[in-house]
Amino acid sequence: MNFTEAVRVAQEQYPKKVTKPIKYGTAGFRSRADALDFIMYRMGLLAGLRARDTSSVIGVMITASHNPVPDNGVKLVDPMGEMLAPAWEVHATTLVNATDEGIASALEGIVSEAHIDTSKKALVFVGRDTRPSSNRLCDAVIAGVTAVGGEFKDFGIVSTPILHYVVTCYNDGGKYGEATVQGYYQKISRAFNKLRSSGTSNGNYDPVILYDGANGVGALAMSEFLNNMKKSLNVTIFNKGEGVLNHLCGADYVKVQQKWPEGVPKTQNVRCVSVDGDADRVIYSYLDSDGKFYMLDGDKIATLVAGYLQELVKGLQLKLGLVQTAYANGASTAYITEKLGVPVACAKTGVKHLHHMALEFNIGVYFEANGHGTVIFSKTAREAIETAAQAKNNSAEKLSQVLDVINETVGDAISDMLLVETVLHARGWSVSDWNDAYTDLPNRQMKVTVADRAVITTTDAERVCVTPEGLQNTINKIVKAFLKGRSFVRPSGTEDIVRIYAEASTQEEADNLAIQVACAVYEHAGGIGDRPKAPC
Ligand code: 16G
Ligand code: MG
């Protein structure tokens, strides 16, 4: 194939105006939307090649998730809904760093390295979030796909998990479900309706939910879901788009700021479900009778789900495990290993790392503390569950219904919410019963801006800092002075900053620990601007 057309369109419509090197990271490419046109175009080109390489449909999702509105981003979805294969992350980086004329040789390089037959057909599924820039950037992706002779299907505004779902379903010939947006809603709502067929209330369980849509696609997805569902949940949607996307609301705000979302009435003892800007993360929270705020994050969800599934798989000879990251609250890890006897593995931040590690179990539950996660079932597990269900094993029958509520292709805020609701209902728990299972250690996250965040490198699933030399020793010394103290630092994969995590026995100590470690980073790694003073 000759790539002159790809170069012509690049030069005429999507010229590159920056020279700074850019890397395909955990969240694909993400930055201010006005700097993304040429990147989107090139990701369209790349998706066209990847589709031929895999002889499958490839997904391109345009979103910056929980970032502020002026940002945007792009991620490629591999054939079975996975994140883009590592070798292709390298190709993506090469292609984006080429000059406009250099596109041709970059593409030729990829074709020859991956032995791609360019005469094959290529089909790319494209989806986008609600950001004002997403439409324009979607056109750029489509221009890229077309410039390498590919075809596309535009799914319009959809959540990230919906795009993963339709890509997977299309590529497996519909075994996982129907490859349409409607097929997605129907599959999970049908499964949920079935699980609720025995009744709506149970013990302390109350089906009332305040839903925080983050003013994004999660609000649209929930109202669509409610249209398909019987009245077994009483959901009121807030932050439907009347406010600014992710601003003072949504899963990331609630998790990081540890605050009730704006725009949602402060009703006591009713759980609030917050999703992020592309609806692949979910965080629960509630206010008690004194108005005190409680947050139930990905760790609480993971422990709830893993504990429940562990009970259901008893007797089926299946190995169930939980995968967390360094951000998992120490109390959650202790609870799940010591109280529930579920093995826990720790992965690097980023869905692909968790997903990969979860594959080592027959049933792998993986969740980041930020609320992104799902459950994946191996072929062995599916078969064992189906066989036992056919033999009328009660737990296996339930498990096989639960399986259909789960979107195994990627973390999915709505499907995760339905899973949580299923477990709470089965246990007859109120949100505070759930919260009482264990008490989180107080924690604090901070960020520090440094001249070059790449000077920070880590090992042991990001729990130990390797460079700059001496930083980990300093952190060790600081941490020693705190009861139940734990802290680590890592370069962000999505922002030009270094992240700091700290936990300790009280909030004041956790804050204090975070500040001291932030100062250590500032000193060892070339901090920019003011020295960190207060938690931010
Ligand atoms: C991305 C990752 C998410 C991770 C976050 C960390 C995917 C699909 N998403 O959003 O898993 O938690 O980055 O961001 O992998 P950070 O590197 O800025 O802390
Ligand atoms: Mg997201």
Tab-separated table of N, CA, C and O in Angstrom, residues 179-281:
chain	number	residue	atom	x	y	z
A	179	ALA	N	-23.689	-7.150	19.048
A	179	ALA	CA	-22.742	-6.040	18.917
A	179	ALA	C	-23.423	-4.712	18.627
A	179	ALA	O	-23.089	-4.012	17.670
A	180	THR	N	-24.412	-4.344	19.434
A	180	THR	CA	-25.068	-3.054	19.261
A	180	THR	C	-25.231	-2.406	20.636
A	180	THR	O	-25.184	-3.086	21.659
A	181	VAL	N	-25.451	-1.106	20.632
A	181	VAL	CA	-25.634	-0.387	21.894
A	181	VAL	C	-26.886	-0.922	22.604
A	181	VAL	O	-26.884	-1.177	23.808
A	182	GLN	N	-27.922	-1.136	21.819
A	182	GLN	CA	-29.167	-1.648	22.398
A	182	GLN	C	-28.956	-3.055	22.970
A	182	GLN	O	-29.471	-3.385	24.030
A	183	GLY	N	-28.142	-3.853	22.267
A	183	GLY	CA	-27.845	-5.206	22.722
A	183	GLY	C	-27.177	-5.190	24.086
A	183	GLY	O	-27.444	-6.036	24.945
A	184	TYR	N	-26.328	-4.206	24.291
A	184	TYR	CA	-25.634	-4.050	25.582
A	184	TYR	C	-26.645	-3.792	26.699
A	184	TYR	O	-26.653	-4.467	27.721
A	185	TYR	N	-27.516	-2.799	26.474
A	185	TYR	CA	-28.497	-2.461	27.528
A	185	TYR	C	-29.422	-3.639	27.802
A	185	TYR	O	-29.760	-3.921	28.950
A	186	GLN	N	-29.811	-4.298	26.726
A	186	GLN	CA	-30.740	-5.418	26.911
A	186	GLN	C	-30.104	-6.552	27.694
A	186	GLN	O	-30.720	-7.118	28.585
A	187	LYS	N	-28.833	-6.848	27.373
A	187	LYS	CA	-28.191	-7.986	28.047
A	187	LYS	C	-28.090	-7.724	29.552
A	187	LYS	O	-28.506	-8.553	30.359
A	188	ILE	N	-27.555	-6.576	29.933
A	188	ILE	CA	-27.364	-6.387	31.373
A	188	ILE	C	-28.696	-6.136	32.094
A	188	ILE	O	-28.872	-6.573	33.218
A	189	SER	N	-29.638	-5.481	31.435
A	189	SER	CA	-30.896	-5.236	32.151
A	189	SER	C	-31.701	-6.539	32.290
A	189	SER	O	-32.305	-6.787	33.332
A	190	ARG	N	-31.637	-7.386	31.280
A	190	ARG	CA	-32.336	-8.667	31.368
A	190	ARG	C	-31.763	-9.490	32.525
A	190	ARG	O	-32.490	-10.046	33.346
A	191	ALA	N	-30.424	-9.531	32.593
A	191	ALA	CA	-29.770	-10.315	33.652
A	191	ALA	C	-30.123	-9.745	35.026
A	191	ALA	O	-30.407	-10.486	35.969
A	192	PHE	N	-30.144	-8.428	35.116
A	192	PHE	CA	-30.436	-7.815	36.412
A	192	PHE	C	-31.900	-8.051	36.809
A	192	PHE	O	-32.204	-8.373	37.959
A	193	ASN	N	-32.790	-7.904	35.853
A	193	ASN	CA	-34.213	-8.148	36.130
A	193	ASN	C	-34.437	-9.577	36.647
A	193	ASN	O	-35.216	-9.804	37.567
A	194	LYS	N	-33.703	-10.504	36.070
A	194	LYS	CA	-33.821	-11.902	36.477
A	194	LYS	C	-33.365	-12.076	37.921
A	194	LYS	O	-34.009	-12.750	38.725
A	195	LEU	N	-32.235	-11.439	38.240
A	195	LEU	CA	-31.710	-11.545	39.607
A	195	LEU	C	-32.673	-10.954	40.622
A	195	LEU	O	-32.696	-11.354	41.776
A	196	ARG	N	-33.440	-9.963	40.172
A	196	ARG	CA	-34.377	-9.308	41.093
A	196	ARG	C	-35.763	-9.936	41.072
A	196	ARG	O	-36.683	-9.403	41.702
A	197	SER	N	-35.911	-11.008	40.320
A	197	SER	CA	-37.272	-11.535	40.150
A	197	SER	C	-37.863	-12.033	41.471
A	197	SER	O	-39.073	-12.100	41.641
A	198	SER	N	-36.978	-12.314	42.457
A	198	SER	CA	-37.486	-12.822	43.741
A	198	SER	C	-38.050	-11.704	44.616
A	198	SER	O	-38.613	-11.965	45.671
A	199	GLY	N	-37.851	-10.447	44.211
A	199	GLY	CA	-38.376	-9.344	45.027
A	199	GLY	C	-37.354	-8.229	45.153
A	199	GLY	O	-36.177	-8.429	44.870
A	200	THR	N	-37.835	-7.080	45.591
A	200	THR	CA	-36.975	-5.903	45.604
A	200	THR	C	-36.322	-5.666	46.948
A	200	THR	O	-35.188	-5.245	47.036
A	201	SER	N	-37.068	-5.929	48.029
A	201	SER	CA	-36.466	-5.613	49.327
A	201	SER	C	-35.992	-6.881	50.022
A	201	SER	O	-36.462	-7.980	49.759
A	202	ASN	N	-35.040	-6.696	50.885
A	202	ASN	CA	-34.485	-7.813	51.647
A	202	ASN	C	-33.732	-7.219	52.841
A	202	ASN	O	-32.786	-6.458	52.654
A	203	GLY	N	-34.142	-7.532	54.050
A	203	GLY	CA	-33.452	-7.041	55.247
A	203	GLY	C	-33.309	-5.527	55.241
A	203	GLY	O	-34.272	-4.796	55.005
A	204	ASN	N	-32.085	-5.066	55.451
A	204	ASN	CA	-31.833	-3.611	55.482
A	204	ASN	C	-31.671	-3.010	54.095
A	204	ASN	O	-31.394	-1.825	53.963
A	205	TYR	N	-31.769	-3.838	53.078
A	205	TYR	CA	-31.549	-3.320	51.716
A	205	TYR	C	-32.700	-2.431	51.266
A	205	TYR	O	-33.863	-2.781	51.422
A	206	ASP	N	-32.328	-1.268	50.714
A	206	ASP	CA	-33.324	-0.326	50.237
A	206	ASP	C	-32.952	0.048	48.791
A	206	ASP	O	-31.819	0.456	48.535
A	207	PRO	N	-33.863	-0.105	47.827
A	207	PRO	CA	-33.464	0.090	46.425
A	207	PRO	C	-33.344	1.549	45.959
A	207	PRO	O	-33.314	1.811	44.761
A	208	VAL	N	-33.265	2.484	46.911
A	208	VAL	CA	-33.210	3.907	46.510
A	208	VAL	C	-31.766	4.344	46.249
A	208	VAL	O	-30.885	4.134	47.077
A	209	ILE	N	-31.553	4.964	45.104
A	209	ILE	CA	-30.202	5.397	44.710
A	209	ILE	C	-30.231	6.818	44.160
A	209	ILE	O	-31.087	7.164	43.340
A	210	LEU	N	-29.268	7.637	44.615
A	210	LEU	CA	-29.049	8.952	44.020
A	210	LEU	C	-27.890	8.755	43.045
A	210	LEU	O	-26.832	8.265	43.453
A	211	TYR	N	-28.089	9.081	41.818
A	211	TYR	CA	-27.072	8.788	40.798
A	211	TYR	C	-26.445	10.080	40.310
A	211	TYR	O	-27.135	10.979	39.830
A	212	ASP	N	-25.118	10.163	40.425
A	212	ASP	CA	-24.364	11.349	39.991
A	212	ASP	C	-23.721	11.038	38.635
A	212	ASP	O	-22.730	10.311	38.569
A	213	GLY	N	-24.289	11.574	37.576
A	213	GLY	CA	-23.837	11.271	36.214
A	213	GLY	C	-22.635	12.067	35.754
A	213	GLY	O	-22.242	11.966	34.593
A	214	ALA	N	-22.050	12.900	36.651
A	214	ALA	CA	-20.847	13.692	36.327
A	214	ALA	C	-21.043	14.637	35.142
A	214	ALA	O	-20.087	15.095	34.541
A	215	ASN	N	-22.298	14.901	34.803
A	215	ASN	CA	-22.637	15.742	33.649
A	215	ASN	C	-22.073	15.174	32.345
A	215	ASN	O	-21.672	15.921	31.445
A	216	GLY	N	-22.017	13.858	32.270
A	216	GLY	CA	-21.430	13.243	31.079
A	216	GLY	C	-22.244	12.081	30.554
A	216	GLY	O	-23.438	11.937	30.860
A	217	VAL	N	-21.565	11.224	29.804
A	217	VAL	CA	-22.237	10.130	29.122
A	217	VAL	C	-22.831	9.110	30.110
A	217	VAL	O	-23.790	8.402	29.785
A	218	GLY	N	-22.292	9.090	31.324
A	218	GLY	CA	-22.822	8.170	32.336
A	218	GLY	C	-24.270	8.468	32.673
A	218	GLY	O	-25.034	7.553	33.032
A	219	ALA	N	-24.661	9.750	32.564
A	219	ALA	CA	-26.057	10.112	32.832
A	219	ALA	C	-26.955	9.580	31.711
A	219	ALA	O	-28.026	9.022	31.960
A	220	LEU	N	-26.476	9.737	30.483
A	220	LEU	CA	-27.260	9.235	29.336
A	220	LEU	C	-27.375	7.716	29.406
A	220	LEU	O	-28.447	7.144	29.186
A	221	ALA	N	-26.258	7.074	29.753
A	221	ALA	CA	-26.257	5.611	29.810
A	221	ALA	C	-27.218	5.115	30.880
A	221	ALA	O	-27.948	4.140	30.662
A	222	MET	N	-27.239	5.799	32.033
A	222	MET	CA	-28.142	5.341	33.096
A	222	MET	C	-29.596	5.533	32.680
A	222	MET	O	-30.432	4.653	32.913
A	223	SER	N	-29.925	6.658	32.025
A	223	SER	CA	-31.339	6.827	31.689
A	223	SER	C	-31.748	5.812	30.628
A	223	SER	O	-32.859	5.288	30.653
A	224	GLU	N	-30.835	5.475	29.757
A	224	GLU	CA	-31.112	4.443	28.752
A	224	GLU	C	-31.315	3.079	29.443
A	224	GLU	O	-32.226	2.327	29.119
A	225	PHE	N	-30.471	2.816	30.425
A	225	PHE	CA	-30.585	1.557	31.155
A	225	PHE	C	-31.932	1.478	31.876
A	225	PHE	O	-32.608	0.443	31.849
A	226	LEU	N	-32.316	2.599	32.501
A	226	LEU	CA	-33.585	2.601	33.239
A	226	LEU	C	-34.766	2.341	32.309
A	226	LEU	O	-35.747	1.720	32.699
A	227	ASN	N	-34.652	2.796	31.073
A	227	ASN	CA	-35.726	2.543	30.102
A	227	ASN	C	-35.918	1.057	29.848
A	227	ASN	O	-36.986	0.607	29.469
A	228	ASN	N	-34.817	0.307	30.003
A	228	ASN	CA	-34.864	-1.126	29.726
A	228	ASN	C	-35.178	-1.961	30.959
A	228	ASN	O	-35.308	-3.165	30.863
A	229	MET	N	-35.186	-1.305	32.112
A	229	MET	CA	-35.254	-2.088	33.341
A	229	MET	C	-36.628	-2.011	33.993
A	229	MET	O	-37.299	-0.995	33.905
A	230	LYS	N	-36.980	-3.098	34.681
A	230	LYS	CA	-38.232	-3.054	35.440
A	230	LYS	C	-37.989	-2.157	36.645
A	230	LYS	O	-36.873	-1.733	36.902
A	231	LYS	N	-38.997	-1.950	37.460
A	231	LYS	CA	-38.876	-0.970	38.537
A	231	LYS	C	-38.184	-1.514	39.801
A	231	LYS	O	-38.577	-1.180	40.905
A	232	SER	N	-37.166	-2.356	39.624
A	232	SER	CA	-36.584	-2.943	40.837
A	232	SER	C	-35.537	-2.070	41.499
A	232	SER	O	-35.089	-2.353	42.596
A	233	LEU	N	-35.142	-0.999	40.848
A	233	LEU	CA	-34.277	-0.007	41.487
A	233	LEU	C	-34.961	1.338	41.380
A	233	LEU	O	-35.589	1.641	40.363
A	234	ASN	N	-34.810	2.138	42.431
A	234	ASN	CA	-35.429	3.455	42.420
A	234	ASN	C	-34.320	4.498	42.265
A	234	ASN	O	-33.776	4.997	43.236
A	235	VAL	N	-33.956	4.779	41.011
A	235	VAL	CA	-32.793	5.641	40.734
A	235	VAL	C	-33.239	7.036	40.319
A	235	VAL	O	-34.090	7.175	39.441
A	236	THR	N	-32.666	8.065	40.942
A	236	THR	CA	-32.877	9.431	40.447
A	236	THR	C	-31.541	9.937	39.922
A	236	THR	O	-30.532	9.874	40.624
A	237	ILE	N	-31.566	10.423	38.689
A	237	ILE	CA	-30.310	10.865	38.060
A	237	ILE	C	-30.102	12.367	38.284
A	237	ILE	O	-30.988	13.180	37.996
A	238	PHE	N	-28.905	12.721	38.781
A	238	PHE	CA	-28.503	14.125	38.910
A	238	PHE	C	-27.255	14.351	38.052
A	238	PHE	O	-26.656	13.404	37.581
A	239	ASN	N	-26.895	15.638	37.899
A	239	ASN	CA	-25.734	15.976	37.051
A	239	ASN	C	-25.864	15.301	35.683
A	239	ASN	O	-25.003	14.541	35.242
A	240	LYS	N	-26.979	15.640	35.050
A	240	LYS	CA	-27.318	15.014	33.766
A	240	LYS	C	-26.659	15.709	32.589
A	240	LYS	O	-26.824	15.286	31.455
A	241	GLY	N	-26.006	16.837	32.859
A	241	GLY	CA	-25.420	17.594	31.754
A	241	GLY	C	-25.751	19.068	31.894
A	241	GLY	O	-25.318	19.886	31.088
A	242	GLU	N	-26.519	19.406	32.947
A	242	GLU	CA	-26.862	20.817	33.161
A	242	GLU	C	-25.646	21.592	33.673
A	242	GLU	O	-25.537	22.799	33.502
A	243	GLY	N	-24.687	20.879	34.287
A	243	GLY	CA	-23.471	21.524	34.792
A	243	GLY	C	-22.277	21.154	33.937
A	243	GLY	O	-22.424	20.592	32.851
A	244	VAL	N	-21.088	21.480	34.455
A	244	VAL	CA	-19.866	21.227	33.694
A	244	VAL	C	-19.364	19.797	33.970
A	244	VAL	O	-19.322	19.358	35.114
A	245	LEU	N	-18.970	19.112	32.912
A	245	LEU	CA	-18.479	17.737	33.008
A	245	LEU	C	-17.393	17.594	34.082
A	245	LEU	O	-16.412	18.353	34.079
A	246	ASN	N	-17.580	16.639	34.977
A	246	ASN	CA	-16.599	16.286	36.023
A	246	ASN	C	-16.313	17.406	37.022
A	246	ASN	O	-15.407	17.272	37.841
A	247	HIS	N	-16.993	18.529	36.915
A	247	HIS	CA	-16.667	19.673	37.776
A	247	HIS	C	-17.404	19.560	39.114
A	247	HIS	O	-18.630	19.617	39.157
A	248	LEU	N	-16.653	19.367	40.185
A	248	LEU	CA	-17.202	19.246	41.546
A	248	LEU	C	-18.188	18.074	41.665
A	248	LEU	O	-19.065	18.070	42.517
A	249	CYS	N	-18.063	17.128	40.773
A	249	CYS	CA	-18.937	15.953	40.824
A	249	CYS	C	-18.257	14.801	40.093
A	249	CYS	O	-17.184	14.975	39.521
A	250	GLY	N	-18.883	13.657	40.140
A	250	GLY	CA	-18.340	12.501	39.440
A	250	GLY	C	-17.394	11.692	40.317
A	250	GLY	O	-16.971	12.128	41.396
A	251	ALA	N	-17.086	10.486	39.835
A	251	ALA	CA	-16.343	9.515	40.639
A	251	ALA	C	-14.969	10.009	41.093
A	251	ALA	O	-14.554	9.776	42.222
A	252	ASP	N	-14.262	10.696	40.205
A	252	ASP	CA	-12.912	11.119	40.574
A	252	ASP	C	-12.942	12.211	41.635
A	252	ASP	O	-12.163	12.200	42.583
A	253	TYR	N	-13.874	13.121	41.498
A	253	TYR	CA	-14.009	14.201	42.483
A	253	TYR	C	-14.334	13.622	43.864
A	253	TYR	O	-13.698	13.961	44.861
A	254	VAL	N	-15.308	12.743	43.895
A	254	VAL	CA	-15.729	12.168	45.184
A	254	VAL	C	-14.580	11.374	45.812
A	254	VAL	O	-14.304	11.477	47.003
A	255	LYS	N	-13.862	10.616	44.983
A	255	LYS	CA	-12.779	9.774	45.496
A	255	LYS	C	-11.599	10.628	45.987
A	255	LYS	O	-11.128	10.461	47.105
A	256	VAL	N	-11.143	11.526	45.141
A	256	VAL	CA	-9.927	12.274	45.486
A	256	VAL	C	-10.193	13.347	46.541
A	256	VAL	O	-9.451	13.492	47.498
A	257	GLN	N	-11.305	14.067	46.381
A	257	GLN	CA	-11.603	15.135	47.355
A	257	GLN	C	-12.281	14.594	48.606
A	257	GLN	O	-12.400	15.289	49.600
A	258	GLN	N	-12.752	13.359	48.520
A	258	GLN	CA	-13.479	12.745	49.635
A	258	GLN	C	-14.627	13.663	50.077
A	258	GLN	O	-14.741	14.030	51.245
A	259	LYS	N	-15.417	14.053	49.082
A	259	LYS	CA	-16.541	14.966	49.326
A	259	LYS	C	-17.786	14.497	48.591
A	259	LYS	O	-17.691	13.878	47.525
A	260	TRP	N	-18.931	14.878	49.136
A	260	TRP	CA	-20.229	14.632	48.489
A	260	TRP	C	-20.284	15.453	47.195
A	260	TRP	O	-19.873	16.614	47.191
A	261	PRO	N	-20.786	14.887	46.090
A	261	PRO	CA	-20.801	15.652	44.834
A	261	PRO	C	-21.793	16.809	44.860
A	261	PRO	O	-22.895	16.667	45.397
A	262	GLU	N	-21.402	17.930	44.283
A	262	GLU	CA	-22.344	19.044	44.122
A	262	GLU	C	-23.443	18.588	43.159
A	262	GLU	O	-23.223	17.708	42.331
A	263	GLY	N	-24.597	19.206	43.283
A	263	GLY	CA	-25.677	18.892	42.336
A	263	GLY	C	-26.537	17.719	42.773
A	263	GLY	O	-27.561	17.431	42.152
A	264	VAL	N	-26.124	17.029	43.828
A	264	VAL	CA	-26.921	15.908	44.337
A	264	VAL	C	-27.444	16.318	45.715
A	264	VAL	O	-26.650	16.733	46.561
A	265	PRO	N	-28.767	16.261	45.926
A	265	PRO	CA	-29.292	16.697	47.221
A	265	PRO	C	-28.702	15.893	48.383
A	265	PRO	O	-28.479	14.693	48.250
A	266	LYS	N	-28.422	16.613	49.476
A	266	LYS	CA	-27.762	15.949	50.616
A	266	LYS	C	-28.780	15.176	51.445
A	266	LYS	O	-29.165	15.600	52.530
A	267	THR	N	-29.225	14.066	50.922
A	267	THR	CA	-30.198	13.239	51.625
A	267	THR	C	-29.447	12.248	52.508
A	267	THR	O	-28.550	11.550	52.018
A	268	GLN	N	-29.818	12.191	53.787
A	268	GLN	CA	-29.067	11.319	54.685
A	268	GLN	C	-29.443	9.849	54.521
A	268	GLN	O	-30.596	9.522	54.226
A	269	ASN	N	-28.461	9.000	54.743
A	269	ASN	CA	-28.632	7.543	54.708
A	269	ASN	C	-29.155	6.984	53.382
A	269	ASN	O	-29.780	5.929	53.361
A	270	VAL	N	-28.926	7.718	52.311
A	270	VAL	CA	-29.249	7.170	50.986
A	270	VAL	C	-27.950	7.133	50.193
A	270	VAL	O	-27.187	8.100	50.209
A	271	ARG	N	-27.693	6.017	49.538
A	271	ARG	CA	-26.408	5.931	48.845
A	271	ARG	C	-26.412	6.710	47.537
A	271	ARG	O	-27.421	6.753	46.828
A	272	CYS	N	-25.238	7.290	47.278
A	272	CYS	CA	-25.052	8.035	46.041
A	272	CYS	C	-24.044	7.258	45.202
A	272	CYS	O	-23.025	6.799	45.711
A	273	VAL	N	-24.344	7.113	43.925
A	273	VAL	CA	-23.455	6.404	43.013
A	273	VAL	C	-22.892	7.423	42.032
A	273	VAL	O	-23.643	8.018	41.257
A	274	SER	N	-21.582	7.644	42.087
A	274	SER	CA	-20.955	8.610	41.175
A	274	SER	C	-20.153	7.874	40.117
A	274	SER	O	-19.389	6.960	40.443
A	275	VAL	N	-20.313	8.295	38.874
A	275	VAL	CA	-19.528	7.697	37.789
A	275	VAL	C	-18.609	8.770	37.212
A	275	VAL	O	-18.795	9.949	37.500
A	276	ASP	N	-17.650	8.381	36.398
A	276	ASP	CA	-16.756	9.397	35.828
A	276	ASP	C	-17.208	9.782	34.417
A	276	ASP	O	-18.253	9.322	33.947
A	277	GLY	N	-16.401	10.620	33.758
A	277	GLY	CA	-16.810	11.234	32.491
A	277	GLY	C	-17.006	10.280	31.334
A	277	GLY	O	-17.634	10.643	30.340
A	278	ASP	N	-16.484	9.064	31.410
A	278	ASP	CA	-16.759	8.096	30.348
A	278	ASP	C	-17.400	6.824	30.902
A	278	ASP	O	-17.465	5.797	30.215
A	279	ALA	N	-17.820	6.921	32.170
A	279	ALA	CA	-18.611	5.852	32.816
A	279	ALA	C	-17.908	4.502	32.889
A	279	ALA	O	-18.535	3.454	32.761
A	280	ASP	N	-16.591	4.541	33.114
A	280	ASP	CA	-15.920	3.271	33.383
A	280	ASP	C	-15.452	3.162	34.832
A	280	ASP	O	-14.758	2.222	35.195
A	281	ARG	N	-15.807	4.140	35.652
A	281	ARG	CA	-15.472	4.062	37.080
A	281	ARG	C	-16.700	4.380	37.902
A	281	ARG	O	-17.528	5.204	37.493
